[in-house]
């Protein structure tokens, strides 16, 4: 049996790798011979998928920001469609990555209508004020949606789509993280040291718009707390040179690590982070965090004033419970002053830290129980 999985960006590669591992294990248990071909990244390849194209570095958010990635995205999409035409799969799984995946899904609906399509980790149209067109496309291409959020499941059920809520796969991933004590020992962090994780980028554009304001805030925090040390796990090795140059420029006491993101997150007393999947990892690890995000001024203006796009929250942590568990600063409010104030509260105010721990527990109750990836894999294999 052949399954084709399509995803993009760093987070999609991570989620895809967890699914590939579960699918292979479930297939062995069921006595199935399974071949998995994919658009993804190195993590999916390591888990056993045959990559048709690497999409982990092809990612952007916005209008001007995406221009550099239009051509490589189209090229990989054409390669995938040409492969599917010659080698029709028994089932297709789409993971997030809305634009390219809807293109592939629409092609399959037209040319290979007999192939079932599962959308796993669907784009978050359920949380947006402008979603009708995208919702229709997602439901059109999907024979089934495997929802990771309860509200997502309710939204698509109301649209008449077959949906199963499986929970969020990070629940399974966090179980494999080291404990705080083990992580700090592995990184050589003393018991009384303050470790702050800086997580500025998984996309190229984020280095430009997020890294400067994050490092400006870190510079002031370091001046206030001289014993603080910053830890920066690389999402992609290609970002190392730029990040190390900026560390020197801002005079930060910082260590850049590759392949040790789990240890850095588990060991941290606080994280200054971009908006994204990593927010949920930090929440499940009970690490206080300050979330920031910025787009180009043009993209933000068009989204707010022309397209009238609004979200109740940007961070998935806040979206799950629909309240501001973690402080998030977007666009003009993402200033060093705001970041510093929120960060110092977490580092110095014990009551504030206790409050976020309680809020994290509330969030965790809403995202399912262990075994998410196995549940998703079983749902997919049952459709073969």
Coordinates of C-alpha atoms in Angstrom, one line a residue, residues 34-196:
X34 CA 3.4 0.2 3.5
X35 CA 5.4 2.6 1.4
X36 CA 5.2 6.3 2.3
X37 CA 6.3 9.0 -0.2
X38 CA 6.2 12.6 0.8
X39 CA 6.8 16.3 0.5
X40 CA 8.5 17.2 3.7
X41 CA 11.9 17.5 5.3
X42 CA 14.8 15.7 7.0
X43 CA 12.7 14.6 10.0
X44 CA 10.2 12.8 7.8
X45 CA 13.0 11.2 5.8
X46 CA 14.6 10.0 9.0
X47 CA 11.3 8.5 10.1
X48 CA 11.2 6.4 6.9
X49 CA 9.4 8.5 4.3
X50 CA 10.7 8.6 0.7
X51 CA 11.0 12.4 -0.1
X52 CA 9.9 13.6 -3.5
X53 CA 10.9 17.1 -2.5
X54 CA 12.2 19.0 0.6
X55 CA 9.7 21.7 1.6
X56 CA 11.0 22.4 5.2
X57 CA 12.8 25.5 4.0
X58 CA 10.0 26.7 1.8
X59 CA 7.8 28.8 4.1
X60 CA 6.5 32.3 4.5
X61 CA 3.5 34.2 5.9
X62 CA 2.2 37.2 4.0
X63 CA 2.1 38.7 0.6
X64 CA 5.5 40.3 -0.2
X65 CA 7.1 37.7 2.1
X66 CA 6.0 34.8 -0.1
X67 CA 7.2 36.1 -3.4
X68 CA 10.6 34.4 -3.2
X69 CA 9.0 31.1 -2.6
X70 CA 6.4 31.1 -5.3
X71 CA 8.7 29.5 -7.9
X72 CA 10.2 26.7 -5.8
X73 CA 6.8 25.9 -4.4
X74 CA 5.3 25.5 -7.9
X75 CA 8.2 23.4 -9.0
X76 CA 7.9 21.0 -6.1
X77 CA 4.1 20.9 -6.6
X78 CA 4.5 20.0 -10.3
X79 CA 7.0 17.3 -9.4
X80 CA 4.6 15.8 -6.9
X81 CA 1.6 15.9 -9.3
X82 CA 3.8 14.3 -12.0
X83 CA 4.7 11.5 -9.6
X84 CA 1.1 11.0 -8.5
X85 CA 0.0 10.8 -12.1
X86 CA 2.5 8.0 -12.8
X87 CA 2.2 6.3 -9.4
X88 CA -1.4 6.8 -8.0
X89 CA -1.3 6.3 -4.2
X90 CA -3.8 4.3 -2.3
X91 CA -4.4 7.3 0.1
X92 CA -3.2 10.9 0.5
X93 CA -2.6 12.8 3.7
X94 CA -2.4 16.6 3.7
X95 CA -0.8 18.3 6.7
X96 CA -1.4 22.1 7.0
X97 CA 0.5 24.0 4.2
X98 CA -2.8 25.3 2.8
X99 CA -1.9 26.9 -0.6
X100 CA 0.2 24.0 -2.0
X101 CA -1.9 21.3 -0.4
X102 CA -5.2 22.7 -1.8
X103 CA -3.5 22.7 -5.2
X104 CA -2.6 19.1 -4.9
X105 CA -5.9 18.2 -3.4
X106 CA -7.9 19.8 -6.2
X107 CA -5.8 18.0 -8.8
X108 CA -6.5 14.7 -7.1
X109 CA -10.2 15.4 -7.0
X110 CA -10.2 16.1 -10.7
X111 CA -7.8 13.4 -12.0
X112 CA -7.8 10.7 -9.3
X113 CA -11.2 11.0 -7.6
X114 CA -11.1 7.4 -6.3
X115 CA -8.1 8.2 -4.0
X116 CA -9.2 9.1 -0.5
X117 CA -7.8 12.3 1.0
X118 CA -7.3 12.9 4.7
X119 CA -6.6 16.4 6.0
X120 CA -4.6 16.1 9.2
X121 CA -3.9 19.4 11.1
X122 CA -6.1 21.4 8.8
X123 CA -5.3 25.2 8.4
X124 CA -6.8 27.2 11.2
X125 CA -9.7 28.7 9.2
X126 CA -12.0 28.0 12.2
X127 CA -10.2 30.7 14.2
X128 CA -10.2 33.4 11.4
X129 CA -12.8 36.1 10.6
X130 CA -12.3 35.5 6.8
X131 CA -12.5 31.8 6.1
X132 CA -15.5 30.9 3.9
X133 CA -13.6 30.3 0.6
X134 CA -10.8 28.4 2.2
X135 CA -13.2 26.4 4.3
X136 CA -15.1 25.3 1.2
X137 CA -11.9 24.2 -0.5
X138 CA -10.7 22.3 2.5
X139 CA -14.0 20.4 2.8
X140 CA -14.1 19.9 -1.0
X141 CA -10.8 18.1 -1.1
X142 CA -11.2 16.2 2.2
X143 CA -12.9 12.8 2.6
X144 CA -12.1 13.1 6.3
X145 CA -10.5 15.6 8.6
X146 CA -8.5 14.5 11.6
X147 CA -8.9 17.5 14.0
X148 CA -6.3 18.4 16.6
X149 CA -8.5 20.9 18.5
X150 CA -12.0 20.4 19.8
X151 CA -13.2 23.7 18.3
X152 CA -11.7 22.7 15.0
X153 CA -13.7 19.4 15.0
X154 CA -17.0 21.2 15.9
X155 CA -16.4 23.8 13.1
X156 CA -15.9 21.2 10.3
X157 CA -18.7 19.0 11.6
X158 CA -21.0 22.0 11.3
X159 CA -19.9 22.3 7.7
X160 CA -21.0 18.7 7.0
X161 CA -17.5 17.2 6.8
X162 CA -16.5 13.8 8.3
X163 CA -14.3 14.7 11.3
X164 CA -12.6 12.8 14.0
X165 CA -10.9 14.6 16.9
X166 CA -7.7 12.8 17.7
X167 CA -6.0 15.4 19.9
X168 CA -2.7 17.3 19.4
X169 CA 0.4 15.2 18.4
X170 CA 2.7 17.3 20.6
X171 CA 1.2 15.5 23.6
X172 CA 3.0 12.3 22.4
X173 CA 6.2 14.2 21.5
X174 CA 6.5 15.9 24.9
X175 CA 6.6 12.5 26.6
X176 CA 10.0 11.9 25.0
X177 CA 11.5 15.2 26.3
X178 CA 14.0 15.1 29.1
X179 CA 13.1 16.3 32.5
X180 CA 14.1 19.8 33.5
X181 CA 16.8 18.5 35.8
X182 CA 18.2 16.1 33.1
X183 CA 18.1 18.8 30.4
X184 CA 19.9 21.4 32.6
X185 CA 22.5 18.8 33.4
X186 CA 23.1 17.9 29.8
X187 CA 23.5 21.6 28.9
X188 CA 25.7 22.3 31.9
X189 CA 23.3 24.8 33.4
X190 CA 23.8 25.4 37.2
X191 CA 20.8 25.0 39.5
X192 CA 20.8 28.7 40.4
X193 CA 21.4 30.0 36.8
X194 CA 18.6 31.7 34.8
X195 CA 18.2 30.1 31.4
X196 CA 16.1 32.0 28.8

